[in-house]
C-alpha positions as a LaTeX table, in Angstrom:
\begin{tabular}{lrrr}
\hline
Residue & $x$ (\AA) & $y$ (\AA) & $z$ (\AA) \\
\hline
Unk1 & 0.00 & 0.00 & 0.00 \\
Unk2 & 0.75 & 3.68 & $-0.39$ \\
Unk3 & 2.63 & 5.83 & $-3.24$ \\
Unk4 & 5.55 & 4.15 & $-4.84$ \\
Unk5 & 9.40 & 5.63 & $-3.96$ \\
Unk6 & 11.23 & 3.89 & $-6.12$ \\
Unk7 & 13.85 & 3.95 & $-7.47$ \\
Unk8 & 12.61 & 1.68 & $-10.43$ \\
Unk9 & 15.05 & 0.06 & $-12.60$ \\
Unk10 & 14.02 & $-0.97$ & $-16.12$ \\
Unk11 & 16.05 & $-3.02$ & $-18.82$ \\
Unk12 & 14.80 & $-4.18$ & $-22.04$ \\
Unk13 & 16.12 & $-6.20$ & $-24.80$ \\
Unk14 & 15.16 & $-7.36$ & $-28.20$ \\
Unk15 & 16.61 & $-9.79$ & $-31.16$ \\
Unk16 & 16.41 & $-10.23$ & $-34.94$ \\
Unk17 & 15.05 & $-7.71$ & $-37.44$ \\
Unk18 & 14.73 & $-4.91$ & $-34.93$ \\
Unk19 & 17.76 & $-4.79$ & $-32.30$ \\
Unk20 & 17.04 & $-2.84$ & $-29.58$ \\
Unk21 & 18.12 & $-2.41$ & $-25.81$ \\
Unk22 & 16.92 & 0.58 & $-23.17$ \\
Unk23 & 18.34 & 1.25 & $-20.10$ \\
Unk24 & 16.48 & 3.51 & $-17.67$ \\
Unk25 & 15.32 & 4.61 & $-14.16$ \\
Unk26 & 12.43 & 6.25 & $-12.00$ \\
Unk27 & 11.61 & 7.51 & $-9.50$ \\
Unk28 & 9.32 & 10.55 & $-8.28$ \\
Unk29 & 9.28 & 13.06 & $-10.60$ \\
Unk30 & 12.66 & 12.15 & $-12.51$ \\
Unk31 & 13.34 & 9.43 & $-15.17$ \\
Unk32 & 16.60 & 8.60 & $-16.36$ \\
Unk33 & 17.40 & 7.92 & $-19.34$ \\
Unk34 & 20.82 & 5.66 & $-18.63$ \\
Unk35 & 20.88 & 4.19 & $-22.69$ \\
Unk36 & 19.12 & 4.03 & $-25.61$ \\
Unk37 & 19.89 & 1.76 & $-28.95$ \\
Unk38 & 17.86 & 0.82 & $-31.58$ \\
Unk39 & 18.75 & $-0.98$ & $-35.03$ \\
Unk40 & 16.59 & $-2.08$ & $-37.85$ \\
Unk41 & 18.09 & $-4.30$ & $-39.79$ \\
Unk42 & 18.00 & $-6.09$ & $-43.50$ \\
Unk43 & 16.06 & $-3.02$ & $-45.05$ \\
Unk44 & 15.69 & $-3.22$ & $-48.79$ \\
Unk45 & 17.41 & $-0.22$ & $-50.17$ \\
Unk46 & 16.14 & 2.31 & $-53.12$ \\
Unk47 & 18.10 & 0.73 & $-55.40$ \\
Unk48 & 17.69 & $-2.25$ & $-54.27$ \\
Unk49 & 19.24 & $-5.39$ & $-52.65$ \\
Unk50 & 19.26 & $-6.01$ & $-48.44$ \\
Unk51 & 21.36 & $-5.63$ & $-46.01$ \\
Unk52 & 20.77 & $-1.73$ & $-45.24$ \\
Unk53 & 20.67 & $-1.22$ & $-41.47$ \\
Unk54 & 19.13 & 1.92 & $-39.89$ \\
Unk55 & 18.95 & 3.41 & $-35.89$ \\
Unk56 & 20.08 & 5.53 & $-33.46$ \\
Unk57 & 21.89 & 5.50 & $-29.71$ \\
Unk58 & 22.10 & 7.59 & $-27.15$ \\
Unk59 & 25.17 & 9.26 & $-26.78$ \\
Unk60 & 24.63 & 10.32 & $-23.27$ \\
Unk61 & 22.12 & 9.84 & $-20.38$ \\
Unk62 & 19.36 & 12.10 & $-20.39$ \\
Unk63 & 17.41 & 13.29 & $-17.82$ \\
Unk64 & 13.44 & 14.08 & $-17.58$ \\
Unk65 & 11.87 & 15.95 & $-14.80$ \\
Unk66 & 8.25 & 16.55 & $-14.17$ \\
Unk67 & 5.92 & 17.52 & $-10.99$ \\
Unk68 & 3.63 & 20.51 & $-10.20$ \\
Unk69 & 6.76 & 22.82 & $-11.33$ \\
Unk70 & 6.60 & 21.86 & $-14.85$ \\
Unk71 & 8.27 & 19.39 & $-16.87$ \\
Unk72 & 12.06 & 19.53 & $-18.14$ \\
Unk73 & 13.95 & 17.54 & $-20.40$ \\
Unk74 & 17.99 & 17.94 & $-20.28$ \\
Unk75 & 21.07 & 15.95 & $-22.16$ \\
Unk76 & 18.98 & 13.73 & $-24.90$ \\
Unk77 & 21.75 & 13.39 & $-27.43$ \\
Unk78 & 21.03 & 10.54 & $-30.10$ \\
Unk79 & 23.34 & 9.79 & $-32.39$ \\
Unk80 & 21.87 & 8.33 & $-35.77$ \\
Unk81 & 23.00 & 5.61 & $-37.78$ \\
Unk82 & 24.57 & 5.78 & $-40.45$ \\
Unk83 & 24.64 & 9.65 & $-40.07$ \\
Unk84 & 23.05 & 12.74 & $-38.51$ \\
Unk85 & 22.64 & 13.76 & $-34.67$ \\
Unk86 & 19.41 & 14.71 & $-32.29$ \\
Unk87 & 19.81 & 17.05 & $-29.86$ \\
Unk88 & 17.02 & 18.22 & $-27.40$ \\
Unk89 & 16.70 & 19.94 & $-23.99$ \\
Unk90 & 14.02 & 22.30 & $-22.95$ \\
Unk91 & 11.60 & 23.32 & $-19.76$ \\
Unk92 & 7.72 & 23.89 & $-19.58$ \\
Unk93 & 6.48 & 25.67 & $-16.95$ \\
Unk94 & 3.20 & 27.87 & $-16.13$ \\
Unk95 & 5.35 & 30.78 & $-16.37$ \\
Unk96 & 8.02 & 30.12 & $-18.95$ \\
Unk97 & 8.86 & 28.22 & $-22.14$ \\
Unk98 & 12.15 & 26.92 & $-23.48$ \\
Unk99 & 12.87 & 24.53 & $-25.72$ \\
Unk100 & 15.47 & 23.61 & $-28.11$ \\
Unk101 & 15.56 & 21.23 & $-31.01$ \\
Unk102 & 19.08 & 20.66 & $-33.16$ \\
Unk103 & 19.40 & 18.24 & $-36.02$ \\
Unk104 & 22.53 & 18.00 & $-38.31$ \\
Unk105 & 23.97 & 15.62 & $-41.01$ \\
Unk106 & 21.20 & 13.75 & $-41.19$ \\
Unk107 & 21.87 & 11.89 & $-45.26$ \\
Unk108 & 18.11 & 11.58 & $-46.29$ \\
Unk109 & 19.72 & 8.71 & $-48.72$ \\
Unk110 & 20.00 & 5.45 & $-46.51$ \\
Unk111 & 16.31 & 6.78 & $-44.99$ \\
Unk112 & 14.64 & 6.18 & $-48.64$ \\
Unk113 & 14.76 & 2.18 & $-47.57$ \\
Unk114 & 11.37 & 3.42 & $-45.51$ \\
Unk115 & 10.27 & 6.04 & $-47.23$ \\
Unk116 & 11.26 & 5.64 & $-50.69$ \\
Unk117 & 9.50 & 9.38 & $-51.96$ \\
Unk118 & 12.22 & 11.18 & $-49.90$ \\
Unk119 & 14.78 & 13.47 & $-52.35$ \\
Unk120 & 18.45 & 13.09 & $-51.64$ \\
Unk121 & 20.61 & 15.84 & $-49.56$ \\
Unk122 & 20.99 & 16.33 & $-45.94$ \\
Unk123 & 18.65 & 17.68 & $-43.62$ \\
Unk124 & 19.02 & 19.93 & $-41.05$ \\
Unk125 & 16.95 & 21.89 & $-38.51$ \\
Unk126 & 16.64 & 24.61 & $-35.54$ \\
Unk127 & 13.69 & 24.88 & $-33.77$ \\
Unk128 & 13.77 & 27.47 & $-30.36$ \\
Unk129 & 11.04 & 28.31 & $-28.51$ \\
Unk130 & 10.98 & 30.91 & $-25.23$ \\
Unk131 & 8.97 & 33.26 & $-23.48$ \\
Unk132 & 5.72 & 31.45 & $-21.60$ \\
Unk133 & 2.84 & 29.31 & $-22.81$ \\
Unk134 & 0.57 & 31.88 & $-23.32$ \\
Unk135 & 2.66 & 34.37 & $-24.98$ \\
Unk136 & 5.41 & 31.93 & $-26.54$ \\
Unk137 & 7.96 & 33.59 & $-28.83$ \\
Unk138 & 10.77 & 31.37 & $-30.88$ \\
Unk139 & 12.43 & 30.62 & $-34.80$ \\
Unk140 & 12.74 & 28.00 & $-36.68$ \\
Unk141 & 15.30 & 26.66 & $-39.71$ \\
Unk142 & 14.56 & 23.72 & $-41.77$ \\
Unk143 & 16.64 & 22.90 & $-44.67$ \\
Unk144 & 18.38 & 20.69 & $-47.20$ \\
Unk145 & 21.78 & 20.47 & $-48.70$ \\
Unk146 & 22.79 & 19.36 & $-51.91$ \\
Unk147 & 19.20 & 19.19 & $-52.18$ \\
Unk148 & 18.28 & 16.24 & $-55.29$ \\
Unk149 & 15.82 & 14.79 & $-56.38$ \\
Unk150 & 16.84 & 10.79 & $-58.15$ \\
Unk151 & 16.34 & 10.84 & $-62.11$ \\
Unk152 & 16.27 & 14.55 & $-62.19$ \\
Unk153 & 18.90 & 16.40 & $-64.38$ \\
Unk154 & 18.93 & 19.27 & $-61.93$ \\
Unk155 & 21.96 & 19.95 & $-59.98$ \\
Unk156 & 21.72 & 19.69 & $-56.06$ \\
Unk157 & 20.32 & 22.60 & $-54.16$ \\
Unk158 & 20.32 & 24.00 & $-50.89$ \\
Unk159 & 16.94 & 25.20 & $-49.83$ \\
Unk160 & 15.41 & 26.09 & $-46.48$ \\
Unk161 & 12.22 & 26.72 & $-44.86$ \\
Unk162 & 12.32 & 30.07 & $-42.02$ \\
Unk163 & 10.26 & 31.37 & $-40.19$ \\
Unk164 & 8.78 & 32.32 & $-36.20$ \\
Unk165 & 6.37 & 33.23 & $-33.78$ \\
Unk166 & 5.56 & 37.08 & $-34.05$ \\
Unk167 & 3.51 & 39.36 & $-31.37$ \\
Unk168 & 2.38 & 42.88 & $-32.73$ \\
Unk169 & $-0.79$ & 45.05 & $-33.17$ \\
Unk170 & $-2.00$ & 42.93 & $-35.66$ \\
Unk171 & $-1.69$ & 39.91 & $-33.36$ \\
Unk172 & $-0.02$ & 36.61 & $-33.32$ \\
Unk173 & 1.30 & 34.90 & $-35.84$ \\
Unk174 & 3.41 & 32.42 & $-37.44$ \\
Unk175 & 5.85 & 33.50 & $-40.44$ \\
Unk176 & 7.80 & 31.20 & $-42.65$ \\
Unk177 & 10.01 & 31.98 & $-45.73$ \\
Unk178 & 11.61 & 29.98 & $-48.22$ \\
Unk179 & 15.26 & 30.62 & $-48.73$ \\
Unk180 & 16.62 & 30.03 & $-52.22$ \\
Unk181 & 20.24 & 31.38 & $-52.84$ \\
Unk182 & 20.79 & 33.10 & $-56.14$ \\
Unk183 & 22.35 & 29.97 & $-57.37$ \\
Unk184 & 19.79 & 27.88 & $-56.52$ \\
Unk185 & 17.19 & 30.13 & $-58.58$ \\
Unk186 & 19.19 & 30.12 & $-61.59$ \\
Unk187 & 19.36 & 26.14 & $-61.24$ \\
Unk188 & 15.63 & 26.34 & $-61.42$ \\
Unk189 & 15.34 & 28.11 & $-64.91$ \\
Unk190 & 14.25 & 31.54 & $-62.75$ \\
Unk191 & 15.32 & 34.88 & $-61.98$ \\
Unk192 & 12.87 & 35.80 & $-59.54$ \\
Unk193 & 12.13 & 33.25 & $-56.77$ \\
Unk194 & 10.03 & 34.33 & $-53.15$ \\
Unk195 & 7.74 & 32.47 & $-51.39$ \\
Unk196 & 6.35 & 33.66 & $-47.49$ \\
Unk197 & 3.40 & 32.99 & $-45.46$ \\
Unk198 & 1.61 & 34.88 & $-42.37$ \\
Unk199 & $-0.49$ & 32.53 & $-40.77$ \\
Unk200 & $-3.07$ & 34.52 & $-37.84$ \\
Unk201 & $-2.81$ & 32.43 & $-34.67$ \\
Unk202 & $-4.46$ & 31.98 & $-30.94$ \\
Unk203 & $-2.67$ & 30.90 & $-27.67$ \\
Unk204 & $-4.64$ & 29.54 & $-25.02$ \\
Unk205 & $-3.40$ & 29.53 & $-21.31$ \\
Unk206 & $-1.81$ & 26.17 & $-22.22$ \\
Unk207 & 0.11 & 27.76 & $-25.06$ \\
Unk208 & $-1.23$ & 25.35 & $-27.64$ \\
Unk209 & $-1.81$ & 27.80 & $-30.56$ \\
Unk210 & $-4.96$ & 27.49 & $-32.92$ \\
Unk211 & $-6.14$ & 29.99 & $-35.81$ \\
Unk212 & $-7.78$ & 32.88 & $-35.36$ \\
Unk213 & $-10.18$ & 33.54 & $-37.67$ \\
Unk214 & $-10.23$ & 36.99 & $-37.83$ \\
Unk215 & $-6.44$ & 37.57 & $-37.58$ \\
Unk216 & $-4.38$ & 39.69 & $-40.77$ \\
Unk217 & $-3.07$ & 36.73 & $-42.92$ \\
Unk218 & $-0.60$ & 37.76 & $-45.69$ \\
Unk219 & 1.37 & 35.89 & $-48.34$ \\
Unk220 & 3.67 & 36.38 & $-50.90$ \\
Unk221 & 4.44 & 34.00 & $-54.21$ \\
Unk222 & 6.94 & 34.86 & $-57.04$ \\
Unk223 & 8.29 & 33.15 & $-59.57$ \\
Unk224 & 9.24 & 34.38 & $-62.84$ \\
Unk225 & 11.31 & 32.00 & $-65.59$ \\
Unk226 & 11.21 & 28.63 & $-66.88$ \\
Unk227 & 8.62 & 25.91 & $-65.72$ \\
Unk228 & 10.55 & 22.86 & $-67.15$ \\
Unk229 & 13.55 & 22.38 & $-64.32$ \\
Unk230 & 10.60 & 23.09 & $-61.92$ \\
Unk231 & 8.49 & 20.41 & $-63.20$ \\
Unk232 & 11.84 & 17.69 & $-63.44$ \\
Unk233 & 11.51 & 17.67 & $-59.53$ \\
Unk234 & 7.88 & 15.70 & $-59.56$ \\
Unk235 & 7.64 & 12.41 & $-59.66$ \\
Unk236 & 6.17 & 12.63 & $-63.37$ \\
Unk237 & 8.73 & 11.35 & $-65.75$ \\
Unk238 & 6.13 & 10.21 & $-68.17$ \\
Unk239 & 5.17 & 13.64 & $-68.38$ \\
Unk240 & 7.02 & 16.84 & $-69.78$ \\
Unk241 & 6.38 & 20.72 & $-69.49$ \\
Unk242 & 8.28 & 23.08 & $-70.78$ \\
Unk243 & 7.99 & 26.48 & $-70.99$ \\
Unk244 & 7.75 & 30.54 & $-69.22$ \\
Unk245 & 6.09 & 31.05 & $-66.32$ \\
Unk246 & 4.91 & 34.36 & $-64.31$ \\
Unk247 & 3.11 & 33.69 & $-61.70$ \\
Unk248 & 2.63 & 36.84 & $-58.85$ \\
Unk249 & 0.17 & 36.15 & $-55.84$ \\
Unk250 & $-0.69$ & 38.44 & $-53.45$ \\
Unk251 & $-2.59$ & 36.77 & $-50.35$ \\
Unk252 & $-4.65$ & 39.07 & $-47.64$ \\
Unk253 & $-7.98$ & 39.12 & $-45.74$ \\
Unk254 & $-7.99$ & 37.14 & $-42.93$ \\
Unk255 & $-8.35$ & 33.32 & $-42.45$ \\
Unk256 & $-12.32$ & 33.61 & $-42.65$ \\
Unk257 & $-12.42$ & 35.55 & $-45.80$ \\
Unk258 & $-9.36$ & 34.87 & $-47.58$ \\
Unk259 & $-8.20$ & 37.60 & $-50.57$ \\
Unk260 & $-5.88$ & 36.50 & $-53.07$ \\
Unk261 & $-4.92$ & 38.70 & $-56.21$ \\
Unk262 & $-2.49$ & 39.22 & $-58.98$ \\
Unk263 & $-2.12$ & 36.38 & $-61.87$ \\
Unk264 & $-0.45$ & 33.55 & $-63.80$ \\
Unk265 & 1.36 & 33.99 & $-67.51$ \\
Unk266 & 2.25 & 31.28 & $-69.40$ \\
Unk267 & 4.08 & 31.88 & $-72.53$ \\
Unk268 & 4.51 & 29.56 & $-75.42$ \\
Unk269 & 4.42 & 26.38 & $-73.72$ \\
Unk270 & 4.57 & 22.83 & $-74.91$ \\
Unk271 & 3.07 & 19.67 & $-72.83$ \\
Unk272 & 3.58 & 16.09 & $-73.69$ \\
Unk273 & 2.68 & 13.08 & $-71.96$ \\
Unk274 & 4.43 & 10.05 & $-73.13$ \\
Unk275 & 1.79 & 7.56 & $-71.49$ \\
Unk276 & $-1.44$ & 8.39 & $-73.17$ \\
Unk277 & 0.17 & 10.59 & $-76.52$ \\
Unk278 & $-0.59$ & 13.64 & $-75.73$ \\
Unk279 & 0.92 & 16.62 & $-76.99$ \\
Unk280 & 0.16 & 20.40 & $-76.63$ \\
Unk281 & 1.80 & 23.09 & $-78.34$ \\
Unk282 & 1.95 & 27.05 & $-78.37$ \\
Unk283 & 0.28 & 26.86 & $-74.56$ \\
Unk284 & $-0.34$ & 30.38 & $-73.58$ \\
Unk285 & $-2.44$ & 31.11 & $-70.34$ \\
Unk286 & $-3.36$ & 34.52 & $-68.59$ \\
Unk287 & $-5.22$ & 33.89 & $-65.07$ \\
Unk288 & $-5.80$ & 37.44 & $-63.63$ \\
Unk289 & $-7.08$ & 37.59 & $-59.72$ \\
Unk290 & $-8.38$ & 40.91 & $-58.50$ \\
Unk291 & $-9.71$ & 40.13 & $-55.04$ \\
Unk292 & $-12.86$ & 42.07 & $-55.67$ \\
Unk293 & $-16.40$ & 40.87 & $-55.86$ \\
Unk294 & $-17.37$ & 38.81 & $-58.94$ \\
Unk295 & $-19.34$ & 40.20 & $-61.24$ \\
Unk296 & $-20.34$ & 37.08 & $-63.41$ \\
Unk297 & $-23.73$ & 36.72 & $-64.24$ \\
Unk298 & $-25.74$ & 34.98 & $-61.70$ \\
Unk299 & $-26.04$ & 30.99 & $-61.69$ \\
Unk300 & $-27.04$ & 28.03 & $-60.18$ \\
Unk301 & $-24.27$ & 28.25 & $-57.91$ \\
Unk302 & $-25.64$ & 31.51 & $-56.17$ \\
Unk303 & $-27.80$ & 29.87 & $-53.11$ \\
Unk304 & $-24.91$ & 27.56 & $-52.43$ \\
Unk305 & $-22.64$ & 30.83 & $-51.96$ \\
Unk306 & $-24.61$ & 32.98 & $-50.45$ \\
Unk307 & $-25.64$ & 30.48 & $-47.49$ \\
Unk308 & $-21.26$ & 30.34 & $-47.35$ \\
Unk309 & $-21.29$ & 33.84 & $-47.13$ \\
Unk310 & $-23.81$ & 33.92 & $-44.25$ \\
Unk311 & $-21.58$ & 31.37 & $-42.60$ \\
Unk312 & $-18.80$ & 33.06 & $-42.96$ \\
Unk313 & $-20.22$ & 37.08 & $-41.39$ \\
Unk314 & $-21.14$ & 37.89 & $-45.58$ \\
Unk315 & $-17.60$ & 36.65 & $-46.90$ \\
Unk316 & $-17.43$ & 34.20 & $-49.45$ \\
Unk317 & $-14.77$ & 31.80 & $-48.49$ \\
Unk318 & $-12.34$ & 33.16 & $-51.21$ \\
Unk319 & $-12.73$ & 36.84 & $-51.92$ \\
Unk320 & $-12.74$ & 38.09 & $-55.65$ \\
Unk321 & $-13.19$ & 36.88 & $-59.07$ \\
Unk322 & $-10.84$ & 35.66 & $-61.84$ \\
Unk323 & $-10.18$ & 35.47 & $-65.79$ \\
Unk324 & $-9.51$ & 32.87 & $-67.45$ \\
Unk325 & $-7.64$ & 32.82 & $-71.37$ \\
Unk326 & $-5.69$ & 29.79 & $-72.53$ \\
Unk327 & $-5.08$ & 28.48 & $-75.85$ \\
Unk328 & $-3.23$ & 25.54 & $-77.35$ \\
Unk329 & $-2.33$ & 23.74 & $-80.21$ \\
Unk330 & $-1.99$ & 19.78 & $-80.95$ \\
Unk331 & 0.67 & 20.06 & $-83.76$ \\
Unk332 & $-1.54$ & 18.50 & $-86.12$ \\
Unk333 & $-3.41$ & 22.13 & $-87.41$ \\
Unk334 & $-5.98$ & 21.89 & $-84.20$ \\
Unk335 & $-5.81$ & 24.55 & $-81.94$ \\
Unk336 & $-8.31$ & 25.56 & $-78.35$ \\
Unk337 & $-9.54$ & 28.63 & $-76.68$ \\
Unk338 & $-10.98$ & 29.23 & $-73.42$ \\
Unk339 & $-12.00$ & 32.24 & $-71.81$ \\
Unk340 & $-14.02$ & 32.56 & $-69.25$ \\
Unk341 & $-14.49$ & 34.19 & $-65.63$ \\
Unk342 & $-16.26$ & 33.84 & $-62.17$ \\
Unk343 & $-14.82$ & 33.25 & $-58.47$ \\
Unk344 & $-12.23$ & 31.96 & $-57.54$ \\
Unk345 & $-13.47$ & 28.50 & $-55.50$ \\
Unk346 & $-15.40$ & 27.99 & $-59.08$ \\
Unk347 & $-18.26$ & 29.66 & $-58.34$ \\
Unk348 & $-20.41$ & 31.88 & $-61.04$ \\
Unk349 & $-18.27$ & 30.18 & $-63.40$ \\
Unk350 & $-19.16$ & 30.92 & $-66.91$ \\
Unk351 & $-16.93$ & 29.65 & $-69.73$ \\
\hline
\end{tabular}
């Protein structure tokens, strides 16, 4: 009878495909992590052929503490196999947040064996997060180098995801870039590459964040050059695009009535797809989105906006209206044209 005191030893082994062993104590409020393996073994690689083993260790004992105070996590080092390192330690209180994430050198390669979509390049990350739960501040890096993706001509790239949490008049939020060097761009057939996002956000006492609907949410997307080394990094290589591309989005509103404007050129491009025998020539396409109310001739669509509207305090979901041109040719003496117009979400769409 009564509480337990501890301390609590605990050693556990396993065999075969999966080799494993763990190594740890407790006792009131404290676990200790003393070591840490774990192997899988005989993986079947990309390429093929077994043999491929993947895991990590623990390089060190780590510590975890927890009780009315908060919880606290110090020393976790893991050390993964055949390359890259893990590296935690943080503290969660009621009146304070820190945490700290660290991962370098990890070869994406060797990790294909489970998850054989994954590009090639190494991945690495930063993730820090302070101030308290209900007001928690913090950045974040996640990137690639040598960036590749298998069968694609391109060169390798280094490319990154940044961003952060934010506090201003306009509220919480959560920002994230993509970072593209100059080199990288030109790589990509481009000379204009930017890509950022302002996502609104709410922080309960608990500092678990959720949207907030009526928070400013902004976004950026830029791309001006060729579409072709773009398109070589999908998994399509029964299909082909070539071509110039233009594209210049401008996102706004908030989160329950989006806005998006500006537009998409395509110039003079060509689409083949090796499967079926397609071919399309002379593709030119002009999307133009001005954020404003549509002025399409009513439809059958109407009730089913305006009861989203309703919903949504008189918004439609996506603000504004586009137009549509595109024409093509077959290479044969056929050609197509489309114009048309309406919202955005397809609404009032009259072609």
């Amino acid at each position: 009878r009564g509480p337990l005191q501890g301390p609590l030893d605990l050693d556990l082994e396993s065999s075969g495909g999966v080799v494993s062993h763990l190594n740890a104590q407790w006792q009131p409020g404290r676990v200790l992590l003393k070591g840490l393996e774990l192997h899988v073994k005989g993986l079947k690689g990309a390429s093929g052929g077994r043999g491929r083993s993947l895991g990590l260790r623990a390089a060190r004992q780590a510590e975890v503490r927890y009780g009315e105070a908060g919880l606290s996590v110090s020393g976790l080092d893991l050390v993964m196999s055949p390359s890259g390192r893990l590296q935690a330690q943080g503290a969660l209180a009621p009146d304070k947040l820190d945490l700290r994430v660290m991962l370098d050198g990890l070869a994406l390669e060797p990790w294909r064996a489970l998850a054989p979509t994954l590009p090639l390049g190494t991945a690495e990350a930063r993730v820090r997060l302070s101030g308290n739960p209900a007001r928690p501040g913090g950045d974040f890096r996640l990137g690639v180098r040598g960036l590749r993706v298998a069968g694609s001509p391109l060169a390798p790239l280094d490319v990154a995801l940044a961003g952060g949490i934010e506090h201003g008049g306009a509220g919480s939020a959560l920002t994230a870039r993509l970072e593209l060097d100059p080199q990288a761009v030109k790589a990509l057939g481009g000379s204009e590459a930017r890509l950022n996002l302002r996502l609104p956000l709410l922080f309960g006492p608990d500092g678990l964040p959720g949207p907030a609907p009526q928070g400013r949410l902004a976004g950026q997307a830029r791309w001006e050059g060729a579409v072709g080394p773009v398109w070589s990094l999908l998994p399509l290589a029964d299909r082909r695009l070539n071509g110039r591309i233009s594209l210049n989005l401008n996102l706004g509103g908030t989160l329950a009535a989006p806005r998006v404007t500006g537009g998409l050129r395509v110039n003079k491009a060509r689409y083949e797809d090796l499967l079926l025998g397609v071919l399309l020539t002379d593709i030119n396409l002009r999307l133009d989105l001005d954020g404003k109310r549509s002025a399409a001739r009513p439809g059958k669509n109407d009730a089913r906006h305006a009861e989203t509207a309703e919903a949504t305090g008189g918004n439609l979901p996506l603000a504004g209206s586009m137009r549509l041109e595109l024409t093509a040719a077959d290479g044969l003496g056929g050609s197509l044209r489309l114009t048309g117009g309406g919202a955005p979400d397809g609404g009032n769409l009259d072609l």
